[in-house]
mmCIF file of C-alpha atoms in Angstrom:
data_model
loop_
_atom_site.group_PDB
_atom_site.id
_atom_site.type_symbol
_atom_site.label_atom_id
_atom_site.label_comp_id
_atom_site.label_asym_id
_atom_site.label_seq_id
_atom_site.Cartn_x
_atom_site.Cartn_y
_atom_site.Cartn_z
ATOM 1 C CA MET A 18 -122.588 -44.115 -57.538
ATOM 2 C CA VAL A 19 -121.031 -40.671 -57.939
ATOM 3 C CA TRP A 20 -122.210 -38.009 -55.418
ATOM 4 C CA PHE A 21 -122.166 -34.245 -55.670
ATOM 5 C CA SER A 22 -121.432 -32.333 -52.484
ATOM 6 C CA VAL A 23 -121.667 -28.597 -51.751
ATOM 7 C CA LEU A 24 -122.070 -27.177 -48.225
ATOM 8 C CA HIS A 25 -122.929 -30.625 -46.800
ATOM 9 C CA ILE A 26 -125.438 -31.244 -49.614
ATOM 10 C CA THR A 27 -125.184 -34.795 -50.892
ATOM 11 C CA LEU A 28 -127.108 -35.688 -54.025
ATOM 12 C CA PRO A 29 -126.878 -38.396 -56.676
ATOM 13 C CA VAL A 30 -125.896 -37.299 -60.184
ATOM 14 C CA PRO A 31 -127.050 -36.529 -62.822
ATOM 15 C CA LEU A 32 -129.017 -33.712 -61.267
ATOM 16 C CA SER A 33 -131.819 -31.741 -62.884
ATOM 17 C CA GLU A 34 -130.864 -28.327 -64.283
ATOM 18 C CA LYS A 35 -132.707 -26.664 -61.402
ATOM 19 C CA LEU A 36 -130.650 -28.388 -58.694
ATOM 20 C CA THR A 37 -127.423 -28.154 -60.668
ATOM 21 C CA ASN A 38 -127.770 -24.378 -60.875
ATOM 22 C CA PHE A 39 -128.893 -24.144 -57.274
ATOM 23 C CA CYS A 40 -125.752 -25.876 -56.034
ATOM 24 C CA LYS A 41 -123.687 -23.307 -57.906
ATOM 25 C CA VAL A 42 -125.406 -20.345 -56.213
ATOM 26 C CA ILE A 43 -125.814 -21.378 -52.556
ATOM 27 C CA ASP A 44 -122.815 -19.399 -51.322
ATOM 28 C CA PHE A 45 -123.814 -16.413 -53.479
ATOM 29 C CA VAL A 46 -127.391 -16.477 -52.154
ATOM 30 C CA GLN A 47 -126.225 -16.489 -48.553
ATOM 31 C CA GLN A 48 -123.844 -13.621 -49.166
ATOM 32 C CA HIS A 49 -126.549 -11.542 -50.898
ATOM 33 C CA GLU A 50 -129.541 -12.692 -48.846
ATOM 34 C CA PHE A 51 -130.880 -9.162 -48.252
ATOM 35 C CA ALA A 52 -129.965 -7.739 -51.634
ATOM 36 C CA ASN A 53 -132.472 -6.418 -54.148
ATOM 37 C CA PRO A 54 -132.883 -9.265 -56.725
ATOM 38 C CA GLN A 55 -133.614 -6.829 -59.544
ATOM 39 C CA GLU A 56 -130.431 -4.846 -58.837
ATOM 40 C CA LEU A 57 -128.447 -8.098 -58.946
ATOM 41 C CA LEU A 58 -129.843 -8.960 -62.368
ATOM 42 C CA LEU A 59 -128.806 -5.532 -63.672
ATOM 43 C CA LYS A 60 -125.253 -6.175 -62.399
ATOM 44 C CA LYS A 61 -124.991 -9.805 -63.530
ATOM 45 C CA HIS A 62 -122.000 -8.984 -65.766
ATOM 46 C CA ARG A 63 -120.016 -8.648 -62.563
ATOM 47 C CA TYR A 64 -120.512 -12.333 -61.753
ATOM 48 C CA PRO A 65 -119.618 -14.235 -64.965
ATOM 49 C CA ASP A 66 -119.292 -17.599 -63.139
ATOM 50 C CA ILE A 67 -122.698 -17.397 -61.399
ATOM 51 C CA PRO A 68 -126.089 -18.113 -62.936
ATOM 52 C CA VAL A 69 -127.387 -14.842 -61.529
ATOM 53 C CA GLN A 70 -130.998 -15.376 -62.742
ATOM 54 C CA GLU A 71 -131.258 -18.483 -60.636
ATOM 55 C CA ALA A 72 -129.594 -16.755 -57.680
ATOM 56 C CA ALA A 73 -131.937 -13.810 -57.920
ATOM 57 C CA LEU A 74 -134.922 -16.165 -57.934
ATOM 58 C CA GLN A 75 -133.621 -17.963 -54.837
ATOM 59 C CA ILE A 76 -132.967 -14.681 -53.018
ATOM 60 C CA GLN A 77 -136.450 -13.364 -53.854
ATOM 61 C CA ALA A 78 -138.042 -16.664 -52.818
ATOM 62 C CA ARG A 79 -136.154 -16.757 -49.481
ATOM 63 C CA GLN A 80 -137.283 -13.242 -48.708
ATOM 64 C CA LYS A 81 -140.916 -14.318 -49.295
ATOM 65 C CA ALA A 82 -140.438 -17.552 -47.371
ATOM 66 C CA LYS A 83 -139.184 -15.753 -44.295
ATOM 67 C CA SER A 84 -142.692 -15.062 -43.106
ATOM 68 C CA LYS A 85 -144.654 -17.735 -45.038
ATOM 69 C CA LEU A 86 -142.403 -20.707 -44.319
ATOM 70 C CA PRO A 87 -140.184 -19.762 -41.380
ATOM 71 C CA SER A 88 -138.805 -23.254 -40.620
ATOM 72 C CA TRP A 89 -137.902 -23.700 -44.283
ATOM 73 C CA PHE A 90 -136.280 -20.276 -44.403
ATOM 74 C CA ALA A 91 -134.154 -21.278 -41.351
ATOM 75 C CA ILE A 92 -132.376 -23.873 -43.534
ATOM 76 C CA PRO A 93 -130.133 -22.082 -46.084
ATOM 77 C CA THR A 94 -129.821 -25.191 -48.290
ATOM 78 C CA ILE A 95 -133.563 -25.312 -49.134
ATOM 79 C CA CYS A 96 -134.139 -24.911 -52.882
ATOM 80 C CA TYR A 97 -137.213 -22.991 -54.024
ATOM 81 C CA PRO A 98 -138.473 -24.431 -57.312
ATOM 82 C CA SER A 99 -140.208 -21.220 -58.536
ATOM 83 C CA LEU A 100 -141.907 -18.101 -57.311
ATOM 84 C CA LEU A 101 -145.218 -19.460 -58.571
ATOM 85 C CA SER A 102 -144.802 -22.673 -56.516
ATOM 86 C CA LEU A 103 -144.054 -20.564 -53.467
ATOM 87 C CA GLU A 104 -147.088 -18.346 -54.159
ATOM 88 C CA GLN A 105 -149.423 -21.295 -54.604
ATOM 89 C CA CYS A 106 -148.241 -23.440 -51.656
ATOM 90 C CA SER A 107 -149.859 -23.400 -48.256
ATOM 91 C CA SER A 108 -148.348 -21.229 -45.576
ATOM 92 C CA GLU A 109 -146.624 -23.071 -42.758
ATOM 93 C CA SER A 110 -149.365 -21.950 -40.320
ATOM 94 C CA THR A 111 -152.227 -23.407 -42.437
ATOM 95 C CA ALA A 112 -150.243 -26.575 -43.148
ATOM 96 C CA LEU A 113 -149.692 -27.196 -39.440
ATOM 97 C CA PHE A 114 -153.390 -26.562 -38.807
ATOM 98 C CA LYS A 115 -154.422 -29.103 -41.428
ATOM 99 C CA ALA A 116 -152.005 -31.690 -40.002
ATOM 100 C CA ARG A 117 -153.604 -31.338 -36.592
ATOM 101 C CA LEU A 118 -156.972 -32.247 -38.039
ATOM 102 C CA LEU A 119 -155.819 -35.650 -39.352
ATOM 103 C CA SER A 120 -154.342 -38.787 -37.892
ATOM 104 C CA GLY A 121 -153.683 -42.380 -38.941
ATOM 105 C CA ASN A 122 -150.979 -44.593 -40.417
ATOM 106 C CA THR A 123 -150.975 -43.611 -44.089
ATOM 107 C CA LEU A 124 -151.862 -40.498 -46.120
ATOM 108 C CA MET A 125 -151.670 -39.786 -49.837
ATOM 109 C CA ASP A 126 -151.043 -36.200 -51.019
ATOM 110 C CA LEU A 127 -152.273 -36.327 -54.603
ATOM 111 C CA THR A 128 -151.137 -32.830 -55.547
ATOM 112 C CA GLY A 129 -147.799 -32.583 -53.793
ATOM 113 C CA GLY A 130 -146.396 -29.420 -55.362
ATOM 114 C CA MET A 131 -143.721 -27.771 -53.223
ATOM 115 C CA GLY A 132 -144.526 -30.228 -50.397
ATOM 116 C CA VAL A 133 -145.345 -27.839 -47.537
ATOM 117 C CA ASP A 134 -148.568 -29.658 -46.660
ATOM 118 C CA THR A 135 -146.887 -33.057 -47.177
ATOM 119 C CA ALA A 136 -144.116 -32.093 -44.737
ATOM 120 C CA ALA A 137 -146.673 -31.136 -42.097
ATOM 121 C CA PHE A 138 -148.632 -34.391 -42.638
ATOM 122 C CA SER A 139 -145.459 -36.418 -42.250
ATOM 123 C CA GLN A 140 -145.379 -35.433 -38.592
ATOM 124 C CA GLN A 141 -148.799 -37.076 -38.044
ATOM 125 C CA PHE A 142 -148.558 -40.257 -40.161
ATOM 126 C CA GLU A 143 -146.226 -43.224 -40.285
ATOM 127 C CA LYS A 144 -146.049 -43.036 -44.092
ATOM 128 C CA VAL A 145 -147.024 -40.388 -46.636
ATOM 129 C CA PHE A 146 -147.203 -40.772 -50.412
ATOM 130 C CA TYR A 147 -146.286 -37.548 -52.277
ATOM 131 C CA ILE A 148 -147.588 -37.423 -55.862
ATOM 132 C CA GLU A 149 -146.454 -34.719 -58.295
ATOM 133 C CA GLN A 150 -146.780 -34.790 -62.091
ATOM 134 C CA ASN A 151 -143.789 -32.436 -62.653
ATOM 135 C CA PRO A 152 -140.594 -34.557 -62.481
ATOM 136 C CA GLU A 153 -138.268 -31.655 -61.708
ATOM 137 C CA LEU A 154 -140.548 -30.361 -58.944
ATOM 138 C CA CYS A 155 -140.767 -33.859 -57.514
ATOM 139 C CA GLU A 156 -136.944 -34.112 -57.443
ATOM 140 C CA VAL A 157 -136.549 -30.692 -55.822
ATOM 141 C CA THR A 158 -139.093 -31.594 -53.149
ATOM 142 C CA ARG A 159 -137.295 -34.923 -52.468
ATOM 143 C CA TYR A 160 -134.083 -32.969 -52.000
ATOM 144 C CA ASN A 161 -135.755 -30.400 -49.744
ATOM 145 C CA PHE A 162 -137.196 -33.143 -47.544
ATOM 146 C CA GLU A 163 -133.670 -34.489 -47.057
ATOM 147 C CA GLN A 164 -132.656 -31.025 -45.866
ATOM 148 C CA LEU A 165 -135.669 -30.991 -43.483
ATOM 149 C CA GLY A 166 -134.818 -34.424 -42.153
ATOM 150 C CA ILE A 167 -138.111 -36.036 -43.338
ATOM 151 C CA THR A 168 -137.672 -39.727 -44.034
ATOM 152 C CA ASN A 169 -141.190 -41.205 -44.060
ATOM 153 C CA VAL A 170 -142.382 -39.796 -47.416
ATOM 154 C CA GLN A 171 -142.359 -41.685 -50.728
ATOM 155 C CA HIS A 172 -142.028 -39.380 -53.719
ATOM 156 C CA ILE A 173 -143.758 -40.382 -56.936
ATOM 157 C CA SER A 174 -143.758 -38.395 -60.154
ATOM 158 C CA ALA A 175 -147.041 -39.138 -61.914
ATOM 159 C CA THR A 176 -150.434 -37.594 -62.583
ATOM 160 C CA SER A 177 -153.111 -38.152 -59.958
ATOM 161 C CA GLU A 178 -155.167 -40.222 -62.341
ATOM 162 C CA THR A 179 -152.269 -42.447 -63.354
ATOM 163 C CA TRP A 180 -151.169 -43.058 -59.800
ATOM 164 C CA LEU A 181 -154.680 -43.855 -58.551
ATOM 165 C CA SER A 182 -155.245 -46.371 -61.327
ATOM 166 C CA SER A 183 -152.073 -48.254 -60.426
ATOM 167 C CA PHE A 184 -152.254 -47.939 -56.623
ATOM 168 C CA SER A 185 -153.681 -51.128 -55.114
ATOM 169 C CA GLN A 186 -153.407 -50.280 -51.415
ATOM 170 C CA HIS A 187 -155.806 -48.461 -49.083
ATOM 171 C CA VAL A 188 -154.797 -45.384 -47.080
ATOM 172 C CA ASP A 189 -156.391 -43.645 -44.174
ATOM 173 C CA TRP A 190 -156.516 -40.191 -45.802
ATOM 174 C CA ILE A 191 -156.216 -38.652 -49.229
ATOM 175 C CA TYR A 192 -155.402 -34.942 -49.361
ATOM 176 C CA ILE A 193 -155.969 -33.062 -52.600
ATOM 177 C CA ASP A 194 -155.298 -29.440 -53.474
ATOM 178 C CA PRO A 195 -156.295 -29.098 -57.183
ATOM 179 C CA ALA A 196 -154.518 -26.516 -59.316
ATOM 180 C CA ARG A 197 -156.642 -23.420 -59.662
ATOM 181 C CA ARG A 198 -155.273 -22.066 -62.902
ATOM 182 C CA ASN A 199 -156.509 -22.770 -66.444
ATOM 183 C CA GLU A 200 -154.336 -23.454 -69.520
ATOM 184 C CA ALA A 201 -153.895 -19.723 -70.086
ATOM 185 C CA GLY A 202 -152.578 -19.250 -66.568
ATOM 186 C CA GLY A 203 -155.704 -17.508 -65.301
ATOM 187 C CA LYS A 204 -157.131 -18.237 -61.882
ATOM 188 C CA VAL A 205 -160.227 -20.436 -61.578
ATOM 189 C CA VAL A 206 -162.494 -21.077 -58.614
ATOM 190 C CA ARG A 207 -165.128 -23.705 -59.431
ATOM 191 C CA LEU A 208 -164.239 -27.277 -58.513
ATOM 192 C CA GLN A 209 -164.956 -28.610 -62.029
ATOM 193 C CA ASP A 210 -162.491 -26.104 -63.491
ATOM 194 C CA CYS A 211 -159.608 -27.213 -61.278
ATOM 195 C CA VAL A 212 -157.072 -29.908 -62.069
ATOM 196 C CA PRO A 213 -157.567 -32.683 -61.120
ATOM 197 C CA ASP A 214 -161.365 -32.612 -61.126
ATOM 198 C CA ILE A 215 -162.299 -34.023 -57.760
ATOM 199 C CA LEU A 216 -165.946 -34.337 -58.762
ATOM 200 C CA GLY A 217 -164.970 -36.772 -61.526
ATOM 201 C CA LEU A 218 -162.497 -38.665 -59.310
ATOM 202 C CA LYS A 219 -164.658 -39.048 -56.230
ATOM 203 C CA ASP A 220 -165.561 -42.701 -56.737
ATOM 204 C CA ILE A 221 -161.975 -43.880 -57.248
ATOM 205 C CA LEU A 222 -160.800 -41.688 -54.367
ATOM 206 C CA PHE A 223 -163.265 -43.305 -51.994
ATOM 207 C CA SER A 224 -162.107 -46.732 -53.202
ATOM 208 C CA LYS A 225 -158.576 -45.875 -52.015
ATOM 209 C CA ALA A 226 -159.203 -43.997 -48.766
ATOM 210 C CA SER A 227 -161.581 -43.755 -45.791
ATOM 211 C CA HIS A 228 -161.347 -39.971 -45.585
ATOM 212 C CA LEU A 229 -160.747 -37.202 -48.101
ATOM 213 C CA LEU A 230 -159.596 -33.647 -47.332
ATOM 214 C CA LEU A 231 -160.018 -31.131 -50.131
ATOM 215 C CA LYS A 232 -158.407 -27.690 -50.087
ATOM 216 C CA ALA A 233 -160.301 -25.123 -52.184
ATOM 217 C CA SER A 234 -160.150 -21.478 -53.074
ATOM 218 C CA PRO A 235 -161.294 -19.031 -50.402
ATOM 219 C CA MET A 236 -163.498 -17.471 -53.128
ATOM 220 C CA LEU A 237 -165.540 -20.683 -53.586
ATOM 221 C CA ASP A 238 -169.214 -20.609 -52.594
ATOM 222 C CA ILE A 239 -169.408 -22.947 -49.607
ATOM 223 C CA ASP A 240 -173.031 -24.043 -50.097
ATOM 224 C CA VAL A 241 -172.641 -24.653 -53.843
ATOM 225 C CA ALA A 242 -169.466 -26.727 -53.217
ATOM 226 C CA THR A 243 -171.108 -28.730 -50.445
ATOM 227 C CA ASN A 244 -174.079 -29.587 -52.670
ATOM 228 C CA GLU A 245 -171.758 -30.576 -55.539
ATOM 229 C CA LEU A 246 -169.422 -32.668 -53.447
ATOM 230 C CA LYS A 247 -171.977 -34.522 -51.262
ATOM 231 C CA ASN A 248 -170.644 -36.665 -48.359
ATOM 232 C CA VAL A 249 -169.151 -33.535 -46.666
ATOM 233 C CA VAL A 250 -168.699 -34.124 -42.925
ATOM 234 C CA LYS A 251 -167.255 -30.747 -42.072
ATOM 235 C CA VAL A 252 -166.172 -27.491 -43.698
ATOM 236 C CA TYR A 253 -163.332 -25.364 -42.310
ATOM 237 C CA VAL A 254 -163.024 -21.708 -43.210
ATOM 238 C CA VAL A 255 -159.409 -20.926 -42.411
ATOM 239 C CA ALA A 256 -158.057 -17.384 -41.916
ATOM 240 C CA VAL A 257 -154.610 -16.263 -40.860
ATOM 241 C CA GLU A 258 -154.546 -13.046 -38.851
ATOM 242 C CA ASN A 259 -157.977 -12.102 -40.169
ATOM 243 C CA GLU A 260 -157.406 -12.917 -43.854
ATOM 244 C CA VAL A 261 -159.227 -15.938 -45.297
ATOM 245 C CA LYS A 262 -156.649 -18.246 -46.896
ATOM 246 C CA GLU A 263 -158.437 -21.457 -47.718
ATOM 247 C CA LEU A 264 -161.537 -23.626 -47.477
ATOM 248 C CA LEU A 265 -161.255 -27.244 -46.376
ATOM 249 C CA PHE A 266 -163.832 -29.964 -46.981
ATOM 250 C CA HIS A 267 -163.675 -33.257 -45.073
ATOM 251 C CA LEU A 268 -165.526 -36.011 -46.971
ATOM 252 C CA MET A 269 -166.520 -39.557 -46.020
ATOM 253 C CA GLU A 270 -168.359 -41.871 -48.442
ATOM 254 C CA ALA A 271 -170.871 -43.155 -45.860
ATOM 255 C CA PHE A 272 -171.802 -39.659 -44.615
ATOM 256 C CA ASN A 273 -175.011 -38.151 -45.941
ATOM 257 C CA GLY A 274 -175.939 -35.669 -43.235
ATOM 258 C CA GLU A 275 -175.470 -31.897 -42.932
ATOM 259 C CA PRO A 276 -171.890 -30.713 -42.502
ATOM 260 C CA GLU A 277 -170.774 -28.659 -39.572
ATOM 261 C CA ILE A 278 -169.044 -25.394 -40.551
ATOM 262 C CA GLU A 279 -166.127 -24.282 -38.422
ATOM 263 C CA THR A 280 -164.512 -20.880 -38.796
ATOM 264 C CA VAL A 281 -160.870 -20.632 -37.665
ATOM 265 C CA ASN A 282 -158.608 -17.628 -37.284
ATOM 266 C CA LEU A 283 -154.929 -18.563 -36.888
ATOM 267 C CA ASN A 284 -151.837 -16.639 -35.974
ATOM 268 C CA LYS A 285 -148.704 -16.862 -38.176
ATOM 269 C CA SER A 286 -147.317 -19.654 -36.065
ATOM 270 C CA GLY A 287 -150.360 -21.816 -36.739
ATOM 271 C CA GLY A 288 -151.973 -21.378 -33.338
ATOM 272 C CA THR A 289 -155.702 -20.895 -33.123
ATOM 273 C CA ILE A 290 -156.756 -17.400 -32.074
ATOM 274 C CA SER A 291 -160.455 -18.136 -32.265
ATOM 275 C CA SER A 292 -162.915 -20.638 -33.682
ATOM 276 C CA PHE A 293 -166.692 -20.805 -34.093
ATOM 277 C CA GLN A 294 -168.910 -23.721 -35.170
ATOM 278 C CA PHE A 295 -172.447 -23.715 -36.584
ATOM 279 C CA TYR A 296 -174.861 -25.462 -38.927
ATOM 280 C CA ARG A 297 -176.303 -23.757 -41.988
ATOM 281 C CA SER A 298 -179.811 -25.168 -41.286
ATOM 282 C CA LEU A 299 -179.891 -23.390 -37.935
ATOM 283 C CA GLU A 300 -178.565 -20.082 -39.263
ATOM 284 C CA GLY A 301 -181.886 -18.850 -40.625
ATOM 285 C CA ASN A 302 -183.791 -19.876 -37.517
ATOM 286 C CA SER A 303 -181.386 -18.352 -34.965
ATOM 287 C CA GLU A 304 -183.090 -15.685 -32.898
ATOM 288 C CA VAL A 305 -181.573 -12.238 -33.281
ATOM 289 C CA SER A 306 -182.551 -8.968 -31.641
ATOM 290 C CA PHE A 307 -181.919 -5.584 -33.227
ATOM 291 C CA THR A 308 -181.056 -2.658 -30.990
ATOM 292 C CA LEU A 309 -179.470 0.747 -31.093
ATOM 293 C CA PRO A 310 -175.794 0.866 -30.140
ATOM 294 C CA GLN A 311 -175.131 -0.140 -26.559
ATOM 295 C CA THR A 312 -171.894 -0.188 -24.531
ATOM 296 C CA TYR A 313 -169.843 -2.591 -26.664
ATOM 297 C CA LEU A 314 -169.396 -3.106 -30.401
ATOM 298 C CA TYR A 315 -168.410 -6.386 -32.047
ATOM 299 C CA GLU A 316 -166.925 -6.914 -35.520
ATOM 300 C CA PRO A 317 -166.718 -10.616 -36.581
ATOM 301 C CA ASN A 318 -163.486 -11.821 -38.076
ATOM 302 C CA VAL A 319 -163.399 -12.522 -41.811
ATOM 303 C CA ALA A 320 -163.772 -16.308 -41.448
ATOM 304 C CA VAL A 321 -167.127 -15.854 -39.662
ATOM 305 C CA LEU A 322 -168.250 -13.428 -42.363
ATOM 306 C CA LYS A 323 -167.125 -15.738 -45.192
ATOM 307 C CA ALA A 324 -169.002 -18.612 -43.602
ATOM 308 C CA GLY A 325 -172.154 -16.491 -43.394
ATOM 309 C CA ALA A 326 -172.755 -17.056 -39.650
ATOM 310 C CA PHE A 327 -174.446 -13.691 -39.286
ATOM 311 C CA ARG A 328 -177.320 -14.732 -37.067
ATOM 312 C CA SER A 329 -175.672 -17.778 -35.427
ATOM 313 C CA VAL A 330 -172.827 -15.714 -33.951
ATOM 314 C CA ALA A 331 -175.349 -13.226 -32.479
ATOM 315 C CA SER A 332 -177.429 -15.978 -30.937
ATOM 316 C CA SER A 333 -174.437 -17.911 -29.567
ATOM 317 C CA PHE A 334 -172.992 -14.879 -27.750
ATOM 318 C CA SER A 335 -176.310 -13.261 -26.767
ATOM 319 C CA ILE A 336 -175.504 -10.043 -28.576
ATOM 320 C CA ASN A 337 -177.692 -7.834 -30.778
ATOM 321 C CA LYS A 338 -177.380 -6.689 -34.367
ATOM 322 C CA LEU A 339 -177.317 -3.080 -35.305
ATOM 323 C CA HIS A 340 -178.999 -3.714 -38.643
ATOM 324 C CA SER A 341 -179.846 -6.756 -40.768
ATOM 325 C CA ASN A 342 -177.236 -5.763 -43.395
ATOM 326 C CA SER A 343 -174.550 -4.196 -41.202
ATOM 327 C CA HIS A 344 -173.055 -7.361 -39.610
ATOM 328 C CA LEU A 345 -171.970 -5.326 -36.581
ATOM 329 C CA TYR A 346 -173.188 -6.333 -33.136
ATOM 330 C CA THR A 347 -173.644 -4.702 -29.757
ATOM 331 C CA SER A 348 -174.287 -5.520 -26.114
ATOM 332 C CA GLU A 349 -174.380 -4.011 -22.627
ATOM 333 C CA SER A 350 -172.263 -6.781 -21.075
ATOM 334 C CA LEU A 351 -168.832 -7.674 -22.444
ATOM 335 C CA GLN A 352 -168.484 -10.980 -24.354
ATOM 336 C CA THR A 353 -164.725 -11.522 -24.343
ATOM 337 C CA ASP A 354 -164.826 -14.843 -26.285
ATOM 338 C CA PHE A 355 -166.399 -13.266 -29.364
ATOM 339 C CA PRO A 356 -164.511 -14.331 -32.566
ATOM 340 C CA GLY A 357 -163.439 -10.947 -33.787
ATOM 341 C CA ARG A 358 -162.611 -7.437 -32.671
ATOM 342 C CA ILE A 359 -164.329 -5.863 -29.719
ATOM 343 C CA PHE A 360 -164.696 -2.085 -29.014
ATOM 344 C CA LYS A 361 -166.132 0.138 -26.379
ATOM 345 C CA ILE A 362 -168.427 2.750 -27.853
ATOM 346 C CA VAL A 363 -167.393 6.209 -26.680
ATOM 347 C CA ALA A 364 -169.872 8.241 -28.647
ATOM 348 C CA ILE A 365 -172.457 8.165 -31.412
ATOM 349 C CA SER A 366 -172.058 10.890 -33.998
ATOM 350 C CA LYS A 367 -173.325 12.102 -37.321
ATOM 351 C CA LEU A 368 -170.977 12.253 -40.292
ATOM 352 C CA ASP A 369 -170.111 15.851 -39.429
ATOM 353 C CA LYS A 370 -166.555 17.160 -39.652
ATOM 354 C CA LYS A 371 -166.761 19.473 -36.636
ATOM 355 C CA GLU A 372 -168.551 16.963 -34.426
ATOM 356 C CA LEU A 373 -166.198 14.083 -35.273
ATOM 357 C CA GLN A 374 -163.073 16.245 -34.866
ATOM 358 C CA SER A 375 -164.145 17.023 -31.302
ATOM 359 C CA PHE A 376 -163.472 13.355 -30.443
ATOM 360 C CA LEU A 377 -160.090 13.315 -32.192
ATOM 361 C CA PRO A 378 -157.551 15.561 -30.473
ATOM 362 C CA GLU A 379 -154.858 14.377 -32.852
ATOM 363 C CA GLY A 380 -157.127 14.544 -35.906
ATOM 364 C CA LYS A 381 -156.523 10.821 -36.604
ATOM 365 C CA ALA A 382 -158.688 7.687 -36.534
ATOM 366 C CA ASN A 383 -158.993 4.199 -38.018
ATOM 367 C CA ILE A 384 -162.149 4.247 -40.183
ATOM 368 C CA SER A 385 -164.277 1.266 -41.232
ATOM 369 C CA VAL A 386 -167.468 1.306 -43.329
ATOM 370 C CA ARG A 387 -170.303 -1.231 -42.860
ATOM 371 C CA ASN A 388 -173.584 -0.779 -44.709
ATOM 372 C CA PHE A 389 -172.929 2.917 -45.391
ATOM 373 C CA PRO A 390 -173.245 4.894 -48.658
ATOM 374 C CA MET A 391 -169.712 6.355 -48.606
ATOM 375 C CA SER A 392 -166.240 4.787 -48.855
ATOM 376 C CA VAL A 393 -163.459 5.273 -46.316
ATOM 377 C CA GLU A 394 -161.663 7.510 -48.802
ATOM 378 C CA ASP A 395 -164.756 9.679 -49.264
ATOM 379 C CA ILE A 396 -165.171 10.066 -45.502
ATOM 380 C CA ARG A 397 -161.559 11.103 -45.133
ATOM 381 C CA LYS A 398 -161.939 13.714 -47.835
ATOM 382 C CA LYS A 399 -165.150 15.067 -46.282
ATOM 383 C CA THR A 400 -163.850 15.204 -42.724
ATOM 384 C CA GLY A 401 -160.077 15.697 -43.113
ATOM 385 C CA ILE A 402 -159.465 12.843 -40.651
ATOM 386 C CA ARG A 403 -156.028 11.238 -41.109
ATOM 387 C CA ASP A 404 -155.312 7.536 -40.754
ATOM 388 C CA GLY A 405 -153.964 6.140 -37.476
ATOM 389 C CA GLY A 406 -154.271 6.759 -33.778
ATOM 390 C CA ASN A 407 -156.151 4.830 -31.070
ATOM 391 C CA ILE A 408 -159.675 5.839 -32.022
ATOM 392 C CA TYR A 409 -161.840 3.690 -34.338
ATOM 393 C CA LEU A 410 -164.725 5.053 -36.315
ATOM 394 C CA PHE A 411 -167.440 2.784 -37.748
ATOM 395 C CA ALA A 412 -169.696 4.410 -40.290
ATOM 396 C CA THR A 413 -172.808 2.294 -40.468
ATOM 397 C CA THR A 414 -176.594 2.133 -40.444
ATOM 398 C CA ASP A 415 -178.539 1.411 -37.246
ATOM 399 C CA CYS A 416 -181.816 -0.452 -36.782
ATOM 400 C CA GLN A 417 -183.799 2.744 -37.364
ATOM 401 C CA ASN A 418 -182.060 3.083 -40.777
ATOM 402 C CA ARG A 419 -180.130 6.195 -39.601
ATOM 403 C CA LYS A 420 -176.612 6.772 -40.951
ATOM 404 C CA ILE A 421 -174.328 7.082 -37.913
ATOM 405 C CA VAL A 422 -170.660 7.019 -36.969
ATOM 406 C CA LEU A 423 -169.622 5.071 -33.870
ATOM 407 C CA VAL A 424 -166.614 6.484 -32.069
ATOM 408 C CA CYS A 425 -164.883 3.553 -30.360
ATOM 409 C CA GLU A 426 -161.862 2.428 -28.385
ATOM 410 C CA LYS A 427 -160.525 -1.070 -29.022
ATOM 411 C CA ILE A 428 -160.583 -3.691 -26.300
ATOM 412 C CA ASP A 429 -157.673 -6.103 -26.576
ATOM 413 C CA THR A 430 -158.629 -9.805 -26.497
ATOM 414 C CA ILE A 431 -157.061 -13.019 -27.817
ATOM 415 C CA GLN A 432 -160.076 -13.696 -30.081
ATOM 416 C CA GLU A 433 -159.246 -11.367 -32.947
#
């Protein structure tokens, strides 16, 4: 067999057009790693022997991968199939988190894509099946896994339905991340609108695996999805540095009980900053007290808010709500393990320019609005307060339905 070698890359030929062009631009990409891709395209006449469009795509993708996929970025010979693939793939932090949830001998990734999740799963399983219906994407991912040193993954180019119908073995886990775009390229959220349709495939999926892990849009309604899916053991609401990135549903065919919901806030390295577990059935019955602002103020992270654990989090940490619709909490004693930001209340003020400015010697503050009739922008216009500084203002409504502004100082914890 003839082999093609560039910068220690060894590949069988013939190559796909994507990898052929990539091999031509590797040196160019490294030399122009920090260049503006758009400016390179405008100057492409200067490089007649280089497919500049492919080079610009690789440079732009590497710049995006630097924070999203740091270990992939560290290898200059990684080929990025497209900006859309990079946009749609899991971040390295969420992929590593998912891998920690699972264990066993065999896993099937039915919607392989760029392979970020597959690569993480390969660290936990003896063998992983990667399924991808796009042949070129499948080839690029196989090549990238060679660069990453991953040897326990079998790459198959086929649709999920075709592969499942021909696969006669049984695996420990099936992972599925359905495409959330319609034929026109628009984003979709509902499970039945995604491809493949896991609701229609559930029976055959359970015939092939003991456990299923479904990744879904962070916009999906958790309760609606749980009712549609059935057999949900656990739901994970996953945020990275206080931004919800994905919902995960763990399914088992024999399970018919109520799923536990776990909210998780990760750092960019995939480490867990905070987590909180609760059951939906107990949420409505959790005892909550309403009080005026006390010494400390608590703002839940976005994963807790997405999960709807408004009463459970108050009950679990013995803190009080300011108002039923504010989702801000308060206490006299400090609860350092609270999953979110914690502040010390310095003062309680009206939305009055002169009064608020008296607490802001630099005229600056970080403003948040919770259950308040004005936006942050409107408050800044009314008061002249600039953004920044070490003071935090929360415009909200208290339990006596008064519109107030809490002047706070942030308390640093590891639970944010």
